[in-house]
PDB file of C-alpha atoms in Angstrom:
ATOM      1  CA  MET A1064       2.783 -12.567 -32.434  1.00 57.00           C
ATOM      2  CA  PRO A1065       1.037 -15.971 -32.705  1.00 64.00           C
ATOM      3  CA  ARG A1066      -2.741 -15.800 -32.527  1.00 63.00           C
ATOM      4  CA  SER A1067      -2.892 -17.733 -29.263  1.00 67.00           C
ATOM      5  CA  SER A1068      -0.393 -15.353 -27.630  1.00 77.00           C
ATOM      6  CA  LEU A1069      -2.344 -12.338 -28.875  1.00 79.00           C
ATOM      7  CA  GLN A1070      -5.549 -13.718 -27.416  1.00 82.00           C
ATOM      8  CA  GLU A1071      -3.824 -14.386 -24.106  1.00 84.00           C
ATOM      9  CA  GLU A1072      -2.507 -10.816 -24.005  1.00 87.00           C
ATOM     10  CA  ARG A1073      -5.924  -9.373 -24.775  1.00 87.00           C
ATOM     11  CA  SER A1074      -7.468 -11.566 -22.099  1.00 89.00           C
ATOM     12  CA  ALA A1075      -4.859 -10.398 -19.574  1.00 90.00           C
ATOM     13  CA  GLN A1076      -5.519  -6.758 -20.498  1.00 92.00           C
ATOM     14  CA  THR A1077      -9.269  -7.225 -20.016  1.00 93.00           C
ATOM     15  CA  ARG A1078      -8.658  -8.819 -16.647  1.00 92.00           C
ATOM     16  CA  ARG A1079      -6.370  -5.967 -15.572  1.00 92.00           C
ATOM     17  CA  ARG A1080      -8.948  -3.372 -16.640  1.00 93.00           C
ATOM     18  CA  LEU A1081     -11.613  -5.118 -14.602  1.00 94.00           C
ATOM     19  CA  LEU A1082      -9.394  -5.287 -11.520  1.00 93.00           C
ATOM     20  CA  GLU A1083      -8.344  -1.638 -11.803  1.00 92.00           C
ATOM     21  CA  ALA A1084     -11.984  -0.639 -12.252  1.00 93.00           C
ATOM     22  CA  ALA A1085     -12.911  -2.665  -9.174  1.00 92.00           C
ATOM     23  CA  ILE A1086     -10.290  -0.847  -7.089  1.00 91.00           C
ATOM     24  CA  ALA A1087     -11.485   2.550  -8.338  1.00 92.00           C
ATOM     25  CA  CYS A1088     -15.080   1.608  -7.609  1.00 93.00           C
ATOM     26  CA  LEU A1089     -14.274   0.401  -4.099  1.00 92.00           C
ATOM     27  CA  ASN A1090     -12.395   3.630  -3.431  1.00 90.00           C
ATOM     28  CA  GLU A1091     -15.140   5.915  -4.754  1.00 90.00           C
ATOM     29  CA  ARG A1092     -18.363   4.031  -4.009  1.00 91.00           C
ATOM     30  CA  GLY A1093     -17.488   1.661  -1.183  1.00 90.00           C
ATOM     31  CA  TYR A1094     -18.082  -2.069  -0.991  1.00 91.00           C
ATOM     32  CA  THR A1095     -21.879  -1.920  -1.062  1.00 88.00           C
ATOM     33  CA  GLY A1096     -21.825   0.453  -4.029  1.00 90.00           C
ATOM     34  CA  THR A1097     -19.468  -1.769  -5.983  1.00 91.00           C
ATOM     35  CA  THR A1098     -21.404  -3.899  -8.491  1.00 92.00           C
ATOM     36  CA  THR A1099     -20.291  -6.023 -11.395  1.00 92.00           C
ATOM     37  CA  THR A1100     -22.319  -3.834 -13.759  1.00 92.00           C
ATOM     38  CA  GLU A1101     -20.584  -0.693 -12.500  1.00 93.00           C
ATOM     39  CA  ILE A1102     -17.166  -2.326 -12.764  1.00 93.00           C
ATOM     40  CA  ALA A1103     -17.754  -3.609 -16.296  1.00 93.00           C
ATOM     41  CA  GLY A1104     -18.886  -0.136 -17.372  1.00 94.00           C
ATOM     42  CA  ARG A1105     -15.822   1.534 -15.865  1.00 93.00           C
ATOM     43  CA  ALA A1106     -13.545  -1.048 -17.468  1.00 93.00           C
ATOM     44  CA  GLY A1107     -15.182  -0.585 -20.859  1.00 93.00           C
ATOM     45  CA  VAL A1108     -15.910  -4.290 -21.297  1.00 92.00           C
ATOM     46  CA  SER A1109     -19.123  -6.183 -21.918  1.00 92.00           C
ATOM     47  CA  ARG A1110     -20.965  -8.005 -19.171  1.00 90.00           C
ATOM     48  CA  GLY A1111     -20.223 -11.207 -21.029  1.00 91.00           C
ATOM     49  CA  ALA A1112     -16.502 -10.532 -20.913  1.00 90.00           C
ATOM     50  CA  GLN A1113     -16.740  -9.675 -17.228  1.00 91.00           C
ATOM     51  CA  VAL A1114     -18.604 -12.908 -16.455  1.00 91.00           C
ATOM     52  CA  HIS A1115     -16.032 -14.860 -18.456  1.00 90.00           C
ATOM     53  CA  HIS A1116     -13.259 -13.655 -16.157  1.00 92.00           C
ATOM     54  CA  PHE A1117     -15.192 -13.244 -12.896  1.00 91.00           C
ATOM     55  CA  ARG A1118     -18.515 -15.034 -12.654  1.00 88.00           C
ATOM     56  CA  HIS A1119     -19.672 -13.424  -9.403  1.00 87.00           C
ATOM     57  CA  LYS A1120     -19.003 -10.204  -7.509  1.00 87.00           C
ATOM     58  CA  GLU A1121     -17.180 -12.184  -4.844  1.00 86.00           C
ATOM     59  CA  ASP A1122     -14.761 -13.563  -7.451  1.00 89.00           C
ATOM     60  CA  LEU A1123     -14.085 -10.078  -8.784  1.00 90.00           C
ATOM     61  CA  VAL A1124     -13.613  -8.577  -5.336  1.00 89.00           C
ATOM     62  CA  LEU A1125     -11.219 -11.336  -4.303  1.00 89.00           C
ATOM     63  CA  GLY A1126      -9.305 -10.804  -7.531  1.00 91.00           C
ATOM     64  CA  ALA A1127      -9.146  -7.090  -6.767  1.00 89.00           C
ATOM     65  CA  LEU A1128      -7.835  -7.927  -3.299  1.00 88.00           C
ATOM     66  CA  GLU A1129      -4.922  -9.851  -4.781  1.00 89.00           C
ATOM     67  CA  HIS A1130      -4.367  -7.063  -7.304  1.00 89.00           C
ATOM     68  CA  ILE A1131      -4.252  -4.438  -4.539  1.00 85.00           C
ATOM     69  CA  CYS A1132      -1.634  -6.458  -2.687  1.00 86.00           C
ATOM     70  CA  ALA A1133       0.553  -6.868  -5.768  1.00 86.00           C
ATOM     71  CA  ARG A1134       0.156  -3.224  -6.795  1.00 81.00           C
ATOM     72  CA  ARG A1135       1.011  -1.820  -3.367  1.00 79.00           C
ATOM     73  CA  LEU A1136       4.203  -3.877  -3.248  1.00 82.00           C
ATOM     74  CA  ALA A1137       5.130  -2.911  -6.825  1.00 81.00           C
ATOM     75  CA  GLU A1138       4.502   0.783  -6.102  1.00 75.00           C
ATOM     76  CA  LEU A1139       6.669   0.568  -2.992  1.00 76.00           C
ATOM     77  CA  GLU A1140       9.565  -1.141  -4.759  1.00 77.00           C
ATOM     78  CA  PHE A1141       9.424   1.371  -7.620  1.00 75.00           C
ATOM     79  CA  ALA A1142       9.366   4.294  -5.196  1.00 71.00           C
ATOM     80  CA  PHE A1143      12.385   2.922  -3.309  1.00 73.00           C
ATOM     81  CA  GLU A1144      14.380   2.873  -6.529  1.00 73.00           C
ATOM     82  CA  GLU A1145      13.752   6.607  -6.933  1.00 69.00           C
ATOM     83  CA  LEU A1146      14.709   7.591  -3.389  1.00 67.00           C
ATOM     84  CA  PRO A1147      18.014   9.327  -2.653  1.00 64.00           C
ATOM     85  CA  VAL A1148      20.609   7.507  -0.603  1.00 67.00           C
ATOM     86  CA  GLY A1149      21.330   8.961   2.800  1.00 71.00           C
ATOM     87  CA  GLY A1150      21.949   8.183   6.435  1.00 76.00           C
ATOM     88  CA  LEU A1151      19.590   5.992   8.439  1.00 75.00           C
ATOM     89  CA  GLU A1152      17.575   8.811  10.018  1.00 80.00           C
ATOM     90  CA  PHE A1153      17.175  10.575   6.680  1.00 82.00           C
ATOM     91  CA  ARG A1154      16.098   7.334   5.012  1.00 80.00           C
ATOM     92  CA  MET A1155      13.623   6.612   7.809  1.00 82.00           C
ATOM     93  CA  GLU A1156      12.042  10.073   7.500  1.00 86.00           C
ATOM     94  CA  THR A1157      11.856   9.638   3.733  1.00 84.00           C
ATOM     95  CA  LEU A1158      10.280   6.243   4.280  1.00 82.00           C
ATOM     96  CA  ILE A1159       7.636   7.736   6.587  1.00 88.00           C
ATOM     97  CA  ASP A1160       6.758  10.313   3.920  1.00 89.00           C
ATOM     98  CA  LEU A1161       6.492   7.531   1.349  1.00 83.00           C
ATOM     99  CA  MET A1162       4.311   5.440   3.616  1.00 84.00           C
ATOM    100  CA  TRP A1163       2.028   8.410   4.238  1.00 89.00           C
ATOM    101  CA  SER A1164       1.571   8.903   0.500  1.00 85.00           C
ATOM    102  CA  ALA A1165       0.623   5.239   0.180  1.00 81.00           C
ATOM    103  CA  PHE A1166      -1.814   5.420   3.087  1.00 86.00           C
ATOM    104  CA  ARG A1167      -3.543   8.368   1.399  1.00 85.00           C
ATOM    105  CA  GLY A1168      -3.920   6.617  -1.952  1.00 82.00           C
ATOM    106  CA  PRO A1169      -6.852   4.786  -3.573  1.00 85.00           C
ATOM    107  CA  SER A1170      -5.280   1.362  -3.012  1.00 84.00           C
ATOM    108  CA  PHE A1171      -5.372   1.848   0.762  1.00 86.00           C
ATOM    109  CA  TYR A1172      -8.979   3.046   0.844  1.00 88.00           C
ATOM    110  CA  ALA A1173     -10.081   0.233  -1.461  1.00 89.00           C
ATOM    111  CA  TRP A1174      -8.303  -2.116   0.929  1.00 88.00           C
ATOM    112  CA  LEU A1175     -10.058  -0.478   3.875  1.00 89.00           C
ATOM    113  CA  GLU A1176     -13.450  -1.058   2.255  1.00 90.00           C
ATOM    114  CA  LEU A1177     -12.672  -4.754   1.878  1.00 90.00           C
ATOM    115  CA  LEU A1178     -11.358  -4.939   5.425  1.00 89.00           C
ATOM    116  CA  VAL A1179     -14.578  -3.493   6.863  1.00 90.00           C
ATOM    117  CA  ALA A1180     -16.764  -5.662   4.614  1.00 90.00           C
ATOM    118  CA  SER A1181     -14.866  -8.784   5.697  1.00 90.00           C
ATOM    119  CA  ARG A1182     -16.311  -8.459   9.219  1.00 89.00           C
ATOM    120  CA  THR A1183     -19.631  -9.842   7.961  1.00 90.00           C
ATOM    121  CA  GLU A1184     -18.418 -11.809   4.916  1.00 87.00           C
ATOM    122  CA  PRO A1185     -16.738 -15.050   6.090  1.00 87.00           C
ATOM    123  CA  ILE A1186     -15.177 -15.933   2.713  1.00 84.00           C
ATOM    124  CA  LEU A1187     -13.869 -12.417   2.278  1.00 88.00           C
ATOM    125  CA  ARG A1188     -12.556 -12.383   5.850  1.00 90.00           C
ATOM    126  CA  VAL A1189     -10.363 -15.437   5.246  1.00 90.00           C
ATOM    127  CA  ALA A1190      -8.975 -13.919   2.042  1.00 89.00           C
ATOM    128  CA  VAL A1191      -8.371 -10.510   3.642  1.00 89.00           C
ATOM    129  CA  ARG A1192      -6.574 -12.094   6.578  1.00 90.00           C
ATOM    130  CA  GLU A1193      -4.273 -14.135   4.351  1.00 90.00           C
ATOM    131  CA  THR A1194      -3.591 -11.283   1.938  1.00 88.00           C
ATOM    132  CA  ASN A1195      -2.896  -8.937   4.846  1.00 85.00           C
ATOM    133  CA  ARG A1196      -0.363 -11.413   6.192  1.00 88.00           C
ATOM    134  CA  ARG A1197       1.446 -11.700   2.855  1.00 87.00           C
ATOM    135  CA  LEU A1198       1.311  -7.958   2.283  1.00 83.00           C
ATOM    136  CA  GLY A1199       2.819  -7.309   5.706  1.00 81.00           C
ATOM    137  CA  ILE A1200       5.670  -9.732   5.046  1.00 84.00           C
ATOM    138  CA  GLY A1201       6.388  -8.188   1.661  1.00 83.00           C
ATOM    139  CA  ILE A1202       6.302  -4.616   2.933  1.00 79.00           C
ATOM    140  CA  ARG A1203       8.536  -5.340   5.896  1.00 78.00           C
ATOM    141  CA  LYS A1204      11.078  -7.106   3.676  1.00 78.00           C
ATOM    142  CA  ALA A1205      11.114  -4.096   1.365  1.00 77.00           C
ATOM    143  CA  PHE A1206      11.578  -1.758   4.332  1.00 76.00           C
ATOM    144  CA  ALA A1207      14.407  -3.856   5.758  1.00 74.00           C
ATOM    145  CA  LYS A1208      16.205  -3.862   2.409  1.00 73.00           C
ATOM    146  CA  PHE A1209      15.829  -0.095   2.063  1.00 72.00           C
ATOM    147  CA  LEU A1210      17.034   0.652   5.591  1.00 71.00           C
ATOM    148  CA  ASP A1211      19.942  -1.788   5.726  1.00 68.00           C
ATOM    149  CA  ASP A1212      23.209  -0.580   4.182  1.00 57.00           C
ATOM    150  CA  GLY A1213      25.320  -3.264   5.872  1.00 54.00           C
ATOM    151  CA  PHE A1214      26.957  -0.771   8.216  1.00 50.00           C
ATOM    152  CA  THR A1215      24.168   0.841  10.198  1.00 54.00           C
ATOM    153  CA  LEU A1216      23.234   0.010  13.782  1.00 52.00           C
ATOM    154  CA  ALA A1217      25.075  -3.278  14.059  1.00 54.00           C
ATOM    155  CA  ASP A1218      24.634  -3.187  17.832  1.00 56.00           C
ATOM    156  CA  ARG A1219      20.902  -2.317  17.752  1.00 62.00           C
ATOM    157  CA  PRO A1220      19.312  -3.926  14.676  1.00 63.00           C
ATOM    158  CA  GLU A1221      15.869  -4.072  16.286  1.00 74.00           C
ATOM    159  CA  ARG A1222      15.369  -0.301  16.338  1.00 76.00           C
ATOM    160  CA  PRO A1223      14.496   0.272  12.656  1.00 75.00           C
ATOM    161  CA  ALA A1224      11.976  -2.580  12.820  1.00 77.00           C
ATOM    162  CA  ARG A1225      10.452  -1.019  15.928  1.00 83.00           C
ATOM    163  CA  VAL A1226      10.094   2.332  14.176  1.00 82.00           C
ATOM    164  CA  VAL A1227       8.409   0.680  11.187  1.00 80.00           C
ATOM    165  CA  GLU A1228       5.865  -1.013  13.450  1.00 83.00           C
ATOM    166  CA  ILE A1229       5.109   2.248  15.275  1.00 89.00           C
ATOM    167  CA  ALA A1230       4.846   4.108  11.963  1.00 87.00           C
ATOM    168  CA  PHE A1231       2.363   1.560  10.608  1.00 84.00           C
ATOM    169  CA  GLY A1232       0.023   1.994  13.542  1.00 87.00           C
ATOM    170  CA  LYS A1233       0.273   5.783  13.575  1.00 92.00           C
ATOM    171  CA  LEU A1234      -0.174   6.216   9.825  1.00 90.00           C
ATOM    172  CA  GLU A1235      -3.164   3.882   9.768  1.00 89.00           C
ATOM    173  CA  SER A1236      -4.899   5.972  12.417  1.00 93.00           C
ATOM    174  CA  MET A1237      -4.021   9.150  10.509  1.00 94.00           C
ATOM    175  CA  ALA A1238      -5.386   7.655   7.276  1.00 92.00           C
ATOM    176  CA  LEU A1239      -8.679   6.850   9.022  1.00 91.00           C
ATOM    177  CA  GLU A1240      -8.901  10.463  10.166  1.00 92.00           C
ATOM    178  CA  ARG A1241      -8.133  11.675   6.665  1.00 92.00           C
ATOM    179  CA  ALA A1242     -10.878   9.446   5.232  1.00 89.00           C
ATOM    180  CA  LEU A1243     -13.354  12.090   6.445  1.00 87.00           C
ATOM    181  CA  LEU A1244     -11.829  14.663   4.055  1.00 88.00           C
ATOM    182  CA  ASP A1245     -12.178  15.051   0.304  1.00 86.00           C
ATOM    183  CA  ALA A1246      -9.398  13.397  -1.687  1.00 80.00           C
ATOM    184  CA  ASP A1247      -8.060  16.713  -3.011  1.00 85.00           C
ATOM    185  CA  GLU A1248      -8.059  18.488   0.358  1.00 90.00           C
ATOM    186  CA  PRO A1249      -4.601  19.214   1.801  1.00 92.00           C
ATOM    187  CA  ASP A1250      -3.633  17.673   5.094  1.00 94.00           C
ATOM    188  CA  PRO A1251      -4.993  19.785   7.964  1.00 94.00           C
ATOM    189  CA  PRO A1252      -2.523  21.216  10.511  1.00 95.00           C
ATOM    190  CA  GLY A1253      -3.252  18.428  12.979  1.00 95.00           C
ATOM    191  CA  LEU A1254      -2.174  15.726  10.557  1.00 95.00           C
ATOM    192  CA  VAL A1255       0.906  17.701   9.526  1.00 95.00           C
ATOM    193  CA  ARG A1256       1.916  17.949  13.195  1.00 96.00           C
ATOM    194  CA  SER A1257       1.246  14.237  13.691  1.00 96.00           C
ATOM    195  CA  LEU A1258       3.549  13.400  10.794  1.00 95.00           C
ATOM    196  CA  GLU A1259       6.327  15.578  12.206  1.00 95.00           C
ATOM    197  CA  ASP A1260       5.815  14.059  15.671  1.00 95.00           C
ATOM    198  CA  LEU A1261       6.157  10.599  14.144  1.00 94.00           C
ATOM    199  CA  LYS A1262       9.454  11.577  12.521  1.00 93.00           C
ATOM    200  CA  LYS A1263      10.660  12.984  15.840  1.00 93.00           C
ATOM    201  CA  THR A1264       9.764   9.734  17.570  1.00 92.00           C
ATOM    202  CA  ALA A1265      11.648   7.809  14.889  1.00 88.00           C
ATOM    203  CA  ARG A1266      14.750   9.944  15.423  1.00 86.00           C
ATOM    204  CA  GLU A1267      14.575   9.430  19.186  1.00 87.00           C
ATOM    205  CA  ILE A1268      14.293   5.661  18.835  1.00 85.00           C
ATOM    206  CA  LEU A1269      17.101   5.437  16.303  1.00 78.00           C
ATOM    207  CA  GLY A1270      19.344   7.792  18.261  1.00 75.00           C
ATOM    208  CA  SER A1271      20.562  11.206  17.252  1.00 48.00           C
ATOM    209  CA  LYS A1272      23.957  10.025  16.005  1.00 45.00           C
ATOM    210  CA  GLU A1273      24.251   8.779  12.435  1.00 43.00           C
ATOM    211  CA  GLU A1274      26.146   5.491  12.197  1.00 40.00           C
ATOM    212  CA  SER A1275      26.219   5.049   8.433  1.00 37.00           C
ATOM    213  CA  ARG A1276      28.757   5.174   5.639  1.00 35.00           C
ATOM    214  CA  TYR A1277      26.599   7.985   4.173  1.00 35.00           C
ATOM    215  CA  GLY A1278      26.150  11.569   5.227  1.00 39.00           C
ATOM    216  CA  SER A1279      22.895  12.779   6.717  1.00 40.00           C
ATOM    217  CA  ARG A1280      21.658  13.887   3.297  1.00 39.00           C
ATOM    218  CA  GLY A1281      23.404  11.440   1.038  1.00 42.00           C
ATOM    219  CA  GLU A1282      26.824  13.116   1.221  1.00 41.00           C
ATOM    220  CA  THR A1283      29.903  10.954   1.349  1.00 36.00           C
TER     221      THR A1283
END
């Protein structure tokens, strides 16, 4: 590898370590507890290297915001590739489970910290608003691709989109409730019931009859 390419790769690795450390710090210590010194220490890089890539905390936090957006979309696309193929209702229930896992993860809680902090940080608020818009577009496109097999619900295409919107709101409220628990605690019975109720609502909106080329559990 040419020397210039090697230096570029090392620089990119240092940047990624800093961004990952920033996300971990936001998740564990919150926005106010996130400092450039703490992030550099977690990333295992010198303060000089950190300043070279991100001069101020605001620069690093905004970089982490973009990184969170890209990582959440990448995680979603990867997870979709691993999901079994099945009928619409089965895929929607699987999608809800996948969304719940994402809402419980460190990326979401790091995002939540930035969202709350943006209320009193004008520069951060503009960035959060724009990133949230792009994230929403990307997630909804991924959902539409996963749910559309070219045969399903030709006469009622708006129903899957409606379920996704309802699921977003419900899972966000559930994630806020879960934020009061330790990360390794299992979901309490109330949240388990809420998740099952959400799946029931999804089935009712979609209709009880499968209209797909697939069986209800991926059988042809």
